[in-house]
């Protein structure tokens, strides 16, 4: 309650960071914002989640165009989620940066609780599931992260998710081209997402999770127009914002994080409708047979002649 | 046959009577009594007789002449003519045949019948042979428990069918008599019907008296717990020849009583060593008003505390009214109505920690309410109970404040009060009305002191939608225990008991509203031994399995066991997931060995989750 009032009274800052992008990038971004406003969307809430140390906060800063969230290479990040909000010509962009939900080899339940509480009554339009492009292995920990995310929002969140791979300016190993490496890495990670989010064959066909590439380092290469580019030649900032826009405009509904979602399905209600059936079953197939067997025991009892 | 004894002093009349008895008993053709005076003034008596013999017979009939007049001995008067004698004999025979027809068949079975026919086949029927037959017939009756049966006469002797007349001991009356402390007959408070329904069928008017039936009547009446002394005695009925009157003499117990009892409990303390739970004694004060209206109705009240010296810490009371013979004293259906007002206070095992989590703030669950149910006893052990419970449940913390959520220790070390909710309503106070049913099928029996057989129990709690948050739930438990005898042994006093394998399973499940105080908990002396109560977890559905093998050793037994408890993944289905919040595993096994020392079981159990073992002393039975 308090948070909402606070937000209402707080003036949302102007998205001044756009200014520092190269003009080519700026134009593309404004065009995408225009597309959103056309479809009557003047607000977009993006949630960034993933393991620790993959580059979530850096990505947020890159998109916003300023150092909105503190980043430090070796220190563990802030323990609480932060929402960065910027406004531009009537359009509000909210990006929520979260702490990594993995600690000491296990999913950190407390971090999840803190995130749940922060997100109460907010609506998530897009989920950025962040991991590094320049890693070669996936393990059970990744699966657990996906499971944890699914347990908070339900499987529906994956209809509005983007797999974001950071450190995209990577030299692939000798035997592979950049595109081959990218495809292998994203395939491996998507498989983990399918497993952890319990996708059945139908889901895998219907839900395609787009992949986004990000390079947050200052040493990122630039093209002629001064845009930051990746080894495959694409300017990644407008590309990722375009992907975000596409996902934001899909048909599926945004996820409203209400108390019910946080609490999960009420186990008390599950199966309540079946109680009369269960009661009937217990009466006819348990109580009555046992009564019959007892009566039979009484009859069969060996009684002396005089009894 | 001769009642005269050496050293006795008899008058002439007595000696004559004796001679007459011997002469008329029908066993002797001729009896002579010769007296010889000895030098010292005593008389030497010689009884010489000629044994009666009759023609050989090959048929035997046994008739019950109880309650009929005794047949008179055949007497031939001297001044009859030959023809008159023959006529007289013939009419006697006719009379006898009519008597035989009027008599009832006796109970003697085929096998004894054939035995006797074999005896008859040995030659001419003699008095000695008749004695043999009489002893054989009486032995059968007495072995079967018909202690009042007697052979009174043999008839039809000169034919080829010997008839044996038996008085079996038919009951003509059953008299129930109340006595006071001094043994004088008095008015009893107990209604006669209450005693009558405990008598086995055989002990009724018209049946033959059987001592085993008498013993069973004694046991049944004793189990009413209404009498301090019970006697079941047969005596001959003077008004009816051969009849038996069964007299049941009862001394009633005091109707009102009050009692105080104290106890100390021994629990595992530090390091598993048995220690006194507390120096202060706990105990119970109770009163009882029994046998109200003579129909074995009773009113019992009791107050129990675990600390007599400071009772408000933990006080439980119970007031119960028991009303047996719900369908009427004369109806053989055995249904009892019980109504009670109760309250109790228990530590909730749902809010306890797993191993290594010591400081879990405890939650006390106070229950107070009314319950009423009807129990139908099918046998001594198997029964079916159904009824309704209306109760108010309040969850409190250590300082007795109402607590609506469990407390949690945060990683920072602080305590937060937003643990799992303790009640359905979320306020710490729940009120609900629900129906309860329990059916127990118990076929266990003792073989030389070891329990053998099987026991199945099904229990059901059905919420009726009445109460806080309109709770509707179906909480059910099925328990199956098998005591398997591994070796045939001879049954008898002092004989060794057989080795027994015990297999036990307990399934509990709940569909619908489940407040955390009603969640099933795993761990504990009656759940999984070796763990504290609730140490393994609290869940919506549980499964407990146990196996124990008992080997008799000298006068007691030793045993080894293995147990397992599992939450079937339903820990998360208890609101707030207290299993996870208090870091419990959700499943656990244990194994160990033990020995029964008198009333106490000493056992060493190893908790498989933590790998540690501890020594425990327990009273009572695990299964």
Short mmCIF file of C-alpha atoms in Angstrom, two decimals, chain A residues 109-110 113 117 266-272 274-275 278-279 282 286-287 290-291 293-295 297-298 301 305-307, chain B residues 146 202 210 212-213 216 378-379 382 384 411 418 424 439-441 443 458 460 462 472 474 476 511-514 540 573:
data_model
loop_
_atom_site.label_atom_id
_atom_site.label_comp_id
_atom_site.label_asym_id
_atom_site.label_seq_id
_atom_site.Cartn_x
_atom_site.Cartn_y
_atom_site.Cartn_z
CA UNK A 109 14.31 -19.07 -1.01
CA UNK A 110 14.67 -15.84 0.86
CA UNK A 113 10.39 -14.23 -1.08
CA UNK A 117 6.90 -9.20 -2.00
CA UNK A 266 -4.69 -22.98 -2.37
CA UNK A 267 -4.14 -26.62 -1.50
CA UNK A 268 -7.20 -26.47 0.72
CA UNK A 269 -9.43 -26.02 -2.29
CA UNK A 270 -7.95 -28.77 -4.36
CA UNK A 271 -10.28 -31.70 -4.58
CA UNK A 272 -12.96 -30.12 -2.37
CA UNK A 274 -14.77 -34.47 -4.83
CA UNK A 275 -15.41 -34.76 -1.12
CA UNK A 278 -14.83 -39.60 -1.54
CA UNK A 279 -17.23 -39.85 1.38
CA UNK A 282 -15.39 -44.54 2.06
CA UNK A 286 -14.40 -49.22 3.44
CA UNK A 287 -16.88 -48.86 6.31
CA UNK A 290 -15.22 -53.87 7.35
CA UNK A 291 -18.55 -54.08 9.17
CA UNK A 293 -16.11 -58.78 7.86
CA UNK A 294 -16.57 -58.15 11.58
CA UNK A 295 -20.01 -59.74 11.45
CA UNK A 297 -15.80 -62.98 12.26
CA UNK A 298 -18.49 -63.13 14.92
CA UNK A 301 -15.96 -67.75 15.84
CA UNK A 305 -21.52 -76.40 22.32
CA UNK A 306 -22.98 -74.68 25.32
CA UNK A 307 -22.62 -71.10 24.22
CA UNK B 146 -22.57 -80.76 32.53
CA UNK B 202 -27.18 -72.24 27.88
CA UNK B 210 -23.05 -76.46 32.13
CA UNK B 212 -18.42 -73.63 31.49
CA UNK B 213 -21.49 -71.57 30.79
CA UNK B 216 -18.59 -67.49 31.16
CA UNK B 378 -19.48 -56.21 17.98
CA UNK B 379 -17.00 -58.27 19.97
CA UNK B 382 -14.03 -54.89 17.37
CA UNK B 384 -17.75 -49.04 15.38
CA UNK B 411 19.00 -15.73 8.93
CA UNK B 418 5.13 -14.35 9.84
CA UNK B 424 -7.84 -21.90 9.34
CA UNK B 439 -14.29 -48.68 12.83
CA UNK B 440 -11.88 -51.16 14.44
CA UNK B 441 -11.62 -54.79 13.43
CA UNK B 443 -8.83 -60.21 15.73
CA UNK B 458 -10.25 -46.83 9.75
CA UNK B 460 -12.74 -40.52 9.36
CA UNK B 462 -15.71 -35.08 8.01
CA UNK B 472 -15.25 -28.69 4.64
CA UNK B 474 -12.43 -35.22 4.66
CA UNK B 476 -9.09 -40.12 6.82
CA UNK B 511 -8.90 -33.46 1.14
CA UNK B 512 -10.23 -29.97 1.72
CA UNK B 513 -9.53 -27.41 4.42
CA UNK B 514 -6.60 -28.43 6.55
CA UNK B 540 -1.35 -33.38 4.23
CA UNK B 573 0.27 -28.56 0.66
#
